[in-house]
Amino acid sequence: MAKTKWIISPGTLTIYPKRNLRIVGLIFFVLIAAFIFYLSRSVQGYSAGLTLGYYGCLLLIPLLLIFIAETKVIFDGNSRILYKKIAFLPIGSIPFDDIASVEPYEVLGSGFNYKLFRKSNRHGRGLLVSAGYSKATNTNLIAFQQEVLPKIDELVFAHAPVIPKQTIYDFRFFSEEGGTYLLRDNKIGSFIIGLIMIGATIAILFSPGFLANEGSIQKTLLTYFPAAIGLALLFAATSNIRFDQNQRKIIRSTFAGRFKKEYPFDDLIRFQVIRKTTNFIYSGTEVRAEIFLPAKNKMVTLNLKSFIGTKKIERFLDEANTILGRI
């Protein structure tokens, strides 16, 4: 199957990230054409207009895929504008000065592609600039990395002004007290729901006749499953994360401080921004800290904060990096 296609010239770069849909569309076209032929021979009695309309709608599906396969992203170095088109139809543009980066992006946990991200929405959906790859050894991917990415750097970033990050003093996501920054997180809802779930289990235990007609396995599950969910919610609701500048540690406390885990600032490798989907529908974005544990020689991830949108994530990262002394 075809992968990413591109055309490089001195002042422009044109990328076709969806050319693989051309083959998919052609296959569907042949299959649907064969299906239409079968229907025309075996099904009779409908008017010619209705039949042709139905066949036309069926053929429209593969034709639409073939049309989408001609999606192209054009980096115009002369105007310093990125243009996106589907075949000959323009569908959007982005000034080079609003482009933050071009990075690999995980695809459904089974591979990755490259996406372009804007400064105005650094952690949003991004703009697709490559096909999907399942292996880092793919020859088309290696060629893309060796030819296309350097050309993007040359056109977009080589002459872009360097704007240093500014130290932040007014924190929105942390509350500061004596050099310790507590990560703000509203967990009242989780706390209340957790208590309700535990209360449901207690109510069932004090009403033995409530599940008298259920089998032993079903009765056990229905009785104790709410309590298990409730305890998990209470665990989350009574947890907090602090960035302690005095000790230079990230401290996670659970159950009102009874259990603590501490991670030195120097062991924090990077922040991960994970975009989550449920049944292909966006369900939020998580920011996690990737931390190396030298004593155990392994990496752990610490969930810091969840966002429904993405435009505030960059501000959150700037605040965290300010506390860590990286800005």
mmCIF file of C-alpha atoms in Angstrom:
data_model
loop_
_atom_site.group_PDB
_atom_site.id
_atom_site.type_symbol
_atom_site.label_atom_id
_atom_site.label_comp_id
_atom_site.label_asym_id
_atom_site.label_seq_id
_atom_site.Cartn_x
_atom_site.Cartn_y
_atom_site.Cartn_z
ATOM 1 C CA MET A 1 0.000 0.000 0.000
ATOM 2 C CA ALA A 2 1.263 3.496 -0.843
ATOM 3 C CA LYS A 3 2.622 5.634 1.968
ATOM 4 C CA THR A 4 3.413 9.317 2.242
ATOM 5 C CA LYS A 5 4.185 11.112 -1.033
ATOM 6 C CA TRP A 6 5.974 14.443 -1.325
ATOM 7 C CA ILE A 7 7.431 16.874 -3.842
ATOM 8 C CA ILE A 8 10.385 19.063 -2.851
ATOM 9 C CA SER A 9 11.387 22.197 -4.746
ATOM 10 C CA PRO A 10 13.689 25.068 -3.672
ATOM 11 C CA GLY A 11 10.926 27.257 -2.209
ATOM 12 C CA THR A 12 8.079 24.833 -1.559
ATOM 13 C CA LEU A 13 7.278 21.446 -0.108
ATOM 14 C CA THR A 14 4.116 19.561 -1.032
ATOM 15 C CA ILE A 15 3.070 16.536 1.028
ATOM 16 C CA TYR A 16 0.302 14.053 0.223
ATOM 17 C CA PRO A 17 -0.377 12.354 3.596
ATOM 18 C CA LYS A 18 -3.448 10.340 2.539
ATOM 19 C CA ARG A 19 -2.433 8.825 -0.794
ATOM 20 C CA ASN A 20 -2.955 5.341 0.679
ATOM 21 C CA LEU A 21 -6.713 6.028 0.487
ATOM 22 C CA ARG A 22 -6.422 5.963 -3.305
ATOM 23 C CA ILE A 23 -5.872 2.198 -3.320
ATOM 24 C CA VAL A 24 -8.571 1.694 -0.675
ATOM 25 C CA GLY A 25 -10.982 3.736 -2.798
ATOM 26 C CA LEU A 26 -10.166 1.756 -5.948
ATOM 27 C CA ILE A 27 -10.711 -1.544 -4.148
ATOM 28 C CA PHE A 28 -14.080 -0.339 -2.828
ATOM 29 C CA PHE A 29 -14.971 0.923 -6.305
ATOM 30 C CA VAL A 30 -14.367 -2.523 -7.836
ATOM 31 C CA LEU A 31 -16.281 -4.293 -5.058
ATOM 32 C CA ILE A 32 -19.241 -1.929 -5.220
ATOM 33 C CA ALA A 33 -19.263 -2.057 -9.043
ATOM 34 C CA ALA A 34 -19.429 -5.856 -8.827
ATOM 35 C CA PHE A 35 -22.239 -5.579 -6.271
ATOM 36 C CA ILE A 36 -24.150 -3.191 -8.529
ATOM 37 C CA PHE A 37 -23.719 -5.583 -11.471
ATOM 38 C CA TYR A 38 -25.099 -8.405 -9.325
ATOM 39 C CA LEU A 39 -28.102 -6.308 -8.255
ATOM 40 C CA SER A 40 -28.838 -5.225 -11.811
ATOM 41 C CA ARG A 41 -29.033 -8.850 -12.898
ATOM 42 C CA SER A 42 -30.947 -10.278 -9.931
ATOM 43 C CA VAL A 43 -33.248 -7.471 -8.718
ATOM 44 C CA GLN A 44 -35.955 -6.205 -11.042
ATOM 45 C CA GLY A 45 -39.104 -4.118 -10.808
ATOM 46 C CA TYR A 46 -37.755 -0.732 -9.677
ATOM 47 C CA SER A 47 -37.892 2.443 -11.748
ATOM 48 C CA ALA A 48 -34.799 3.407 -13.709
ATOM 49 C CA GLY A 49 -34.485 6.752 -11.886
ATOM 50 C CA LEU A 50 -34.584 5.162 -8.430
ATOM 51 C CA THR A 51 -32.169 2.435 -9.461
ATOM 52 C CA LEU A 52 -29.647 4.857 -10.968
ATOM 53 C CA GLY A 53 -29.878 7.130 -7.911
ATOM 54 C CA TYR A 54 -29.211 4.208 -5.582
ATOM 55 C CA TYR A 55 -26.273 2.989 -7.669
ATOM 56 C CA GLY A 56 -24.888 6.523 -7.841
ATOM 57 C CA CYS A 57 -24.962 6.855 -4.030
ATOM 58 C CA LEU A 58 -23.113 3.563 -3.673
ATOM 59 C CA LEU A 59 -20.397 4.614 -6.118
ATOM 60 C CA LEU A 60 -20.078 7.989 -4.400
ATOM 61 C CA ILE A 61 -18.422 6.331 -1.377
ATOM 62 C CA PRO A 62 -15.266 5.046 -3.142
ATOM 63 C CA LEU A 63 -15.110 8.152 -5.314
ATOM 64 C CA LEU A 64 -15.114 10.300 -2.165
ATOM 65 C CA LEU A 65 -12.231 8.238 -0.751
ATOM 66 C CA ILE A 66 -10.263 8.720 -3.965
ATOM 67 C CA PHE A 67 -10.958 12.468 -3.811
ATOM 68 C CA ILE A 68 -9.816 12.684 -0.161
ATOM 69 C CA ALA A 69 -6.669 10.786 -1.128
ATOM 70 C CA GLU A 70 -5.596 13.918 -3.024
ATOM 71 C CA THR A 71 -5.357 15.929 0.208
ATOM 72 C CA LYS A 72 -2.122 17.912 0.159
ATOM 73 C CA VAL A 73 -0.246 20.173 2.534
ATOM 74 C CA ILE A 74 1.830 22.872 0.828
ATOM 75 C CA PHE A 75 4.633 24.710 2.648
ATOM 76 C CA ASP A 76 5.147 27.900 0.639
ATOM 77 C CA GLY A 77 8.482 29.425 1.625
ATOM 78 C CA ASN A 78 7.887 32.599 -0.384
ATOM 79 C CA SER A 79 4.678 33.651 1.395
ATOM 80 C CA ARG A 80 5.639 31.795 4.622
ATOM 81 C CA ILE A 81 2.176 30.256 4.706
ATOM 82 C CA LEU A 82 1.064 26.643 4.844
ATOM 83 C CA TYR A 83 -1.878 25.829 2.559
ATOM 84 C CA LYS A 84 -4.090 22.771 2.871
ATOM 85 C CA LYS A 85 -6.071 21.566 -0.128
ATOM 86 C CA ILE A 86 -8.202 18.604 -1.109
ATOM 87 C CA ALA A 87 -7.274 18.193 -4.763
ATOM 88 C CA PHE A 88 -7.865 21.706 -6.184
ATOM 89 C CA LEU A 89 -10.085 22.942 -3.311
ATOM 90 C CA PRO A 90 -8.391 25.143 -0.656
ATOM 91 C CA ILE A 91 -9.610 24.288 2.849
ATOM 92 C CA GLY A 92 -7.335 26.311 5.123
ATOM 93 C CA SER A 93 -4.007 28.002 5.741
ATOM 94 C CA ILE A 94 -1.592 28.530 8.638
ATOM 95 C CA PRO A 95 1.108 31.231 8.839
ATOM 96 C CA PHE A 96 4.543 29.793 9.486
ATOM 97 C CA ASP A 97 4.832 32.002 12.573
ATOM 98 C CA ASP A 98 1.924 30.080 14.152
ATOM 99 C CA ILE A 99 3.563 26.664 13.646
ATOM 100 C CA ALA A 100 4.986 25.269 16.888
ATOM 101 C CA SER A 101 6.369 21.902 15.815
ATOM 102 C CA VAL A 102 6.062 18.797 13.662
ATOM 103 C CA GLU A 103 6.184 15.692 15.828
ATOM 104 C CA PRO A 104 5.355 11.971 15.758
ATOM 105 C CA TYR A 105 1.914 11.245 17.169
ATOM 106 C CA GLU A 106 0.617 7.885 18.419
ATOM 107 C CA VAL A 107 -2.194 6.325 16.385
ATOM 108 C CA LEU A 108 -4.612 4.166 18.394
ATOM 109 C CA GLY A 109 -1.749 2.514 20.273
ATOM 110 C CA SER A 110 -0.631 0.564 17.197
ATOM 111 C CA GLY A 111 1.579 2.998 15.327
ATOM 112 C CA PHE A 112 2.208 6.662 14.708
ATOM 113 C CA ASN A 113 2.178 9.419 12.137
ATOM 114 C CA TYR A 114 3.582 12.928 11.988
ATOM 115 C CA LYS A 115 1.410 15.909 12.829
ATOM 116 C CA LEU A 116 1.902 19.649 12.738
ATOM 117 C CA PHE A 117 0.874 21.617 15.837
ATOM 118 C CA ARG A 118 0.038 25.300 16.084
ATOM 119 C CA LYS A 119 1.322 27.680 18.747
ATOM 120 C CA SER A 120 -2.247 28.803 19.347
ATOM 121 C CA ASN A 121 -3.264 25.210 20.205
ATOM 122 C CA ARG A 122 -0.019 23.393 20.893
ATOM 123 C CA HIS A 123 -1.648 20.188 22.158
ATOM 124 C CA GLY A 124 -4.768 20.015 19.997
ATOM 125 C CA ARG A 125 -5.611 17.543 17.256
ATOM 126 C CA GLY A 126 -2.852 18.761 14.988
ATOM 127 C CA LEU A 127 -2.639 18.687 11.198
ATOM 128 C CA LEU A 128 -1.725 15.375 9.578
ATOM 129 C CA VAL A 129 1.459 15.589 7.477
ATOM 130 C CA SER A 130 2.279 11.906 6.995
ATOM 131 C CA ALA A 131 0.652 8.536 6.586
ATOM 132 C CA GLY A 132 0.511 6.129 9.521
ATOM 133 C CA TYR A 133 3.423 3.796 10.254
ATOM 134 C CA SER A 134 3.546 0.706 12.441
ATOM 135 C CA LYS A 135 7.335 0.219 12.407
ATOM 136 C CA ALA A 136 10.213 2.659 12.806
ATOM 137 C CA THR A 137 12.161 0.666 10.172
ATOM 138 C CA ASN A 138 9.665 1.421 7.387
ATOM 139 C CA THR A 139 11.671 2.615 4.355
ATOM 140 C CA ASN A 140 9.125 5.294 3.453
ATOM 141 C CA LEU A 141 9.237 6.609 7.031
ATOM 142 C CA ILE A 142 13.045 6.747 7.006
ATOM 143 C CA ALA A 143 12.979 8.663 3.719
ATOM 144 C CA PHE A 144 10.355 11.025 5.175
ATOM 145 C CA GLN A 145 12.570 11.687 8.194
ATOM 146 C CA GLN A 146 15.665 12.226 6.054
ATOM 147 C CA GLU A 147 14.111 14.372 3.312
ATOM 148 C CA VAL A 148 10.857 15.984 4.472
ATOM 149 C CA LEU A 149 11.591 16.914 8.090
ATOM 150 C CA PRO A 150 14.843 18.793 7.239
ATOM 151 C CA LYS A 151 12.973 20.657 4.479
ATOM 152 C CA ILE A 152 10.265 21.690 6.965
ATOM 153 C CA ASP A 153 12.983 22.914 9.334
ATOM 154 C CA GLU A 154 14.569 24.893 6.494
ATOM 155 C CA LEU A 155 11.328 26.530 5.333
ATOM 156 C CA VAL A 156 9.522 27.059 8.642
ATOM 157 C CA PHE A 157 11.958 27.218 11.519
ATOM 158 C CA ALA A 158 15.324 28.323 10.106
ATOM 159 C CA HIS A 159 14.338 32.007 9.974
ATOM 160 C CA ALA A 160 11.758 32.018 12.756
ATOM 161 C CA PRO A 161 12.512 34.404 15.637
ATOM 162 C CA VAL A 162 13.481 32.755 18.917
ATOM 163 C CA ILE A 163 11.118 33.902 21.662
ATOM 164 C CA PRO A 164 12.332 32.837 25.122
ATOM 165 C CA LYS A 165 9.860 31.603 27.692
ATOM 166 C CA GLN A 166 8.975 34.126 30.368
ATOM 167 C CA THR A 167 9.170 33.264 34.073
ATOM 168 C CA ILE A 168 5.668 32.997 35.555
ATOM 169 C CA TYR A 169 4.745 34.684 38.825
ATOM 170 C CA ASP A 170 0.932 34.487 38.832
ATOM 171 C CA PHE A 171 0.107 30.788 39.045
ATOM 172 C CA ARG A 172 -3.287 29.517 37.931
ATOM 173 C CA PHE A 173 -2.836 25.770 38.440
ATOM 174 C CA PHE A 174 -0.791 25.793 41.649
ATOM 175 C CA SER A 175 -1.235 27.400 45.054
ATOM 176 C CA GLU A 176 2.050 28.406 46.738
ATOM 177 C CA GLU A 177 2.927 28.397 50.406
ATOM 178 C CA GLY A 178 6.480 28.669 51.708
ATOM 179 C CA GLY A 179 8.134 27.367 48.557
ATOM 180 C CA THR A 180 5.713 24.435 48.198
ATOM 181 C CA TYR A 181 3.327 24.474 45.226
ATOM 182 C CA LEU A 182 0.149 22.429 45.605
ATOM 183 C CA LEU A 183 -1.453 21.324 42.356
ATOM 184 C CA ARG A 184 -5.011 22.589 42.358
ATOM 185 C CA ASP A 185 -7.593 19.962 41.496
ATOM 186 C CA ASN A 186 -11.302 19.971 42.263
ATOM 187 C CA LYS A 187 -12.096 16.495 43.601
ATOM 188 C CA ILE A 188 -15.283 17.161 45.542
ATOM 189 C CA GLY A 189 -17.361 15.301 42.957
ATOM 190 C CA SER A 190 -15.184 12.177 43.180
ATOM 191 C CA PHE A 191 -15.295 12.326 46.981
ATOM 192 C CA ILE A 192 -19.110 12.537 47.086
ATOM 193 C CA ILE A 193 -19.640 9.802 44.496
ATOM 194 C CA GLY A 194 -17.130 7.589 46.311
ATOM 195 C CA LEU A 195 -19.062 7.949 49.570
ATOM 196 C CA ILE A 196 -22.338 7.184 47.781
ATOM 197 C CA MET A 197 -20.894 4.007 46.238
ATOM 198 C CA ILE A 198 -19.566 2.795 49.589
ATOM 199 C CA GLY A 199 -22.903 3.678 51.171
ATOM 200 C CA ALA A 200 -24.665 1.524 48.565
ATOM 201 C CA THR A 201 -22.599 -1.501 49.608
ATOM 202 C CA ILE A 202 -23.305 -0.838 53.299
ATOM 203 C CA ALA A 203 -27.035 -0.558 52.552
ATOM 204 C CA ILE A 204 -26.985 -3.895 50.719
ATOM 205 C CA LEU A 205 -25.132 -5.597 53.607
ATOM 206 C CA PHE A 206 -27.789 -4.387 56.059
ATOM 207 C CA SER A 207 -30.572 -5.590 53.726
ATOM 208 C CA PRO A 208 -29.798 -9.312 53.209
ATOM 209 C CA GLY A 209 -33.132 -9.925 51.502
ATOM 210 C CA PHE A 210 -32.433 -7.335 48.793
ATOM 211 C CA LEU A 211 -30.484 -9.786 46.578
ATOM 212 C CA ALA A 212 -32.058 -13.006 47.809
ATOM 213 C CA ASN A 213 -32.944 -14.196 44.302
ATOM 214 C CA GLU A 214 -29.428 -13.724 42.892
ATOM 215 C CA GLY A 215 -26.741 -16.421 42.704
ATOM 216 C CA SER A 216 -23.739 -16.298 45.027
ATOM 217 C CA ILE A 217 -21.368 -14.903 42.377
ATOM 218 C CA GLN A 218 -23.831 -12.261 41.204
ATOM 219 C CA LYS A 219 -24.657 -11.344 44.794
ATOM 220 C CA THR A 220 -20.979 -10.916 45.697
ATOM 221 C CA LEU A 221 -20.318 -8.751 42.635
ATOM 222 C CA LEU A 222 -23.394 -6.583 43.118
ATOM 223 C CA THR A 223 -22.613 -6.172 46.809
ATOM 224 C CA TYR A 224 -18.908 -5.338 46.791
ATOM 225 C CA PHE A 225 -18.336 -3.850 43.333
ATOM 226 C CA PRO A 226 -19.809 -0.434 44.328
ATOM 227 C CA ALA A 227 -17.506 -0.368 47.373
ATOM 228 C CA ALA A 228 -14.458 -1.119 45.218
ATOM 229 C CA ILE A 229 -15.337 1.740 42.871
ATOM 230 C CA GLY A 230 -16.043 4.007 45.847
ATOM 231 C CA LEU A 231 -12.681 3.257 47.467
ATOM 232 C CA ALA A 232 -10.884 3.979 44.188
ATOM 233 C CA LEU A 233 -12.686 7.328 43.946
ATOM 234 C CA LEU A 234 -11.864 8.175 47.557
ATOM 235 C CA PHE A 235 -8.229 7.252 46.918
ATOM 236 C CA ALA A 236 -8.142 9.684 44.008
ATOM 237 C CA ALA A 237 -10.082 12.377 45.879
ATOM 238 C CA THR A 238 -7.757 12.301 48.901
ATOM 239 C CA SER A 239 -4.573 12.410 46.827
ATOM 240 C CA ASN A 240 -2.606 15.538 46.090
ATOM 241 C CA ILE A 241 0.607 16.445 44.306
ATOM 242 C CA ARG A 242 3.048 19.077 45.534
ATOM 243 C CA PHE A 243 6.161 20.542 43.966
ATOM 244 C CA ASP A 244 8.486 21.319 46.882
ATOM 245 C CA GLN A 245 11.186 23.796 45.821
ATOM 246 C CA ASN A 246 12.941 23.590 49.202
ATOM 247 C CA GLN A 247 13.519 19.849 48.965
ATOM 248 C CA ARG A 248 13.478 19.889 45.143
ATOM 249 C CA LYS A 249 11.017 17.028 45.112
ATOM 250 C CA ILE A 250 7.648 16.142 43.637
ATOM 251 C CA ILE A 251 5.566 14.670 46.468
ATOM 252 C CA ARG A 252 2.390 12.640 45.978
ATOM 253 C CA SER A 253 0.331 12.207 49.149
ATOM 254 C CA THR A 254 -2.620 9.856 49.553
ATOM 255 C CA PHE A 255 -5.275 9.488 52.265
ATOM 256 C CA ALA A 256 -4.595 12.888 53.849
ATOM 257 C CA GLY A 257 -0.838 12.410 53.790
ATOM 258 C CA ARG A 258 -0.684 8.928 55.321
ATOM 259 C CA PHE A 259 1.098 7.559 52.263
ATOM 260 C CA LYS A 260 3.732 9.516 50.379
ATOM 261 C CA LYS A 261 5.921 9.005 47.354
ATOM 262 C CA GLU A 262 8.711 11.435 46.634
ATOM 263 C CA TYR A 263 10.545 12.022 43.361
ATOM 264 C CA PRO A 264 13.538 14.393 43.015
ATOM 265 C CA PHE A 265 13.184 17.152 40.433
ATOM 266 C CA ASP A 266 16.314 15.875 38.694
ATOM 267 C CA ASP A 267 14.672 12.482 38.045
ATOM 268 C CA LEU A 268 11.824 14.024 36.037
ATOM 269 C CA ILE A 269 12.678 13.285 32.404
ATOM 270 C CA ARG A 270 9.817 14.996 30.599
ATOM 271 C CA PHE A 271 6.116 15.760 30.570
ATOM 272 C CA GLN A 272 3.881 13.562 28.437
ATOM 273 C CA VAL A 273 0.739 14.965 26.862
ATOM 274 C CA ILE A 274 -1.651 12.086 26.112
ATOM 275 C CA ARG A 275 -4.732 12.687 23.982
ATOM 276 C CA LYS A 276 -7.418 10.132 24.869
ATOM 277 C CA THR A 277 -10.234 8.812 22.708
ATOM 278 C CA THR A 278 -13.147 6.530 23.537
ATOM 279 C CA ASN A 279 -14.692 4.742 20.551
ATOM 280 C CA PHE A 280 -12.811 7.217 18.288
ATOM 281 C CA ILE A 281 -14.371 10.176 20.155
ATOM 282 C CA TYR A 282 -12.111 12.637 21.958
ATOM 283 C CA SER A 283 -12.479 12.181 25.730
ATOM 284 C CA GLY A 284 -9.837 14.491 27.158
ATOM 285 C CA THR A 285 -6.108 15.071 27.407
ATOM 286 C CA GLU A 286 -3.867 14.022 30.282
ATOM 287 C CA VAL A 287 -0.554 15.553 31.337
ATOM 288 C CA ARG A 288 1.801 13.057 32.942
ATOM 289 C CA ALA A 289 5.289 13.293 34.391
ATOM 290 C CA GLU A 290 7.728 10.672 33.155
ATOM 291 C CA ILE A 291 10.161 9.945 35.999
ATOM 292 C CA PHE A 292 13.247 7.717 36.070
ATOM 293 C CA LEU A 293 13.879 5.737 39.261
ATOM 294 C CA PRO A 294 17.643 5.136 39.397
ATOM 295 C CA ALA A 295 17.413 2.714 42.344
ATOM 296 C CA LYS A 296 15.036 0.447 40.413
ATOM 297 C CA ASN A 297 16.366 1.331 36.956
ATOM 298 C CA LYS A 298 12.897 1.849 35.537
ATOM 299 C CA MET A 299 10.536 4.591 34.373
ATOM 300 C CA VAL A 300 7.255 5.500 36.066
ATOM 301 C CA THR A 301 4.543 7.939 35.013
ATOM 302 C CA LEU A 302 2.732 10.209 37.412
ATOM 303 C CA ASN A 303 -0.667 11.535 36.327
ATOM 304 C CA LEU A 304 -0.718 15.256 37.040
ATOM 305 C CA LYS A 305 -3.836 16.779 35.508
ATOM 306 C CA SER A 306 -6.632 16.090 33.025
ATOM 307 C CA PHE A 307 -8.000 18.649 30.592
ATOM 308 C CA ILE A 308 -11.172 18.596 28.546
ATOM 309 C CA GLY A 309 -9.789 21.167 26.109
ATOM 310 C CA THR A 310 -6.180 21.683 25.092
ATOM 311 C CA LYS A 311 -5.546 25.430 24.984
ATOM 312 C CA LYS A 312 -4.596 25.696 28.684
ATOM 313 C CA ILE A 313 -2.089 22.845 28.631
ATOM 314 C CA GLU A 314 0.860 24.956 27.479
ATOM 315 C CA ARG A 315 0.226 27.403 30.330
ATOM 316 C CA PHE A 316 0.170 24.509 32.804
ATOM 317 C CA LEU A 317 3.485 23.175 31.473
ATOM 318 C CA ASP A 318 5.047 26.646 31.664
ATOM 319 C CA GLU A 319 3.992 26.943 35.312
ATOM 320 C CA ALA A 320 5.382 23.490 36.156
ATOM 321 C CA ASN A 321 8.670 24.220 34.369
ATOM 322 C CA THR A 322 8.941 27.555 36.194
ATOM 323 C CA ILE A 323 8.628 25.761 39.542
ATOM 324 C CA LEU A 324 11.193 23.184 38.446
ATOM 325 C CA GLY A 325 13.598 25.981 37.511
ATOM 326 C CA ARG A 326 13.648 25.093 33.825
ATOM 327 C CA ILE A 327 12.291 28.499 32.789
#
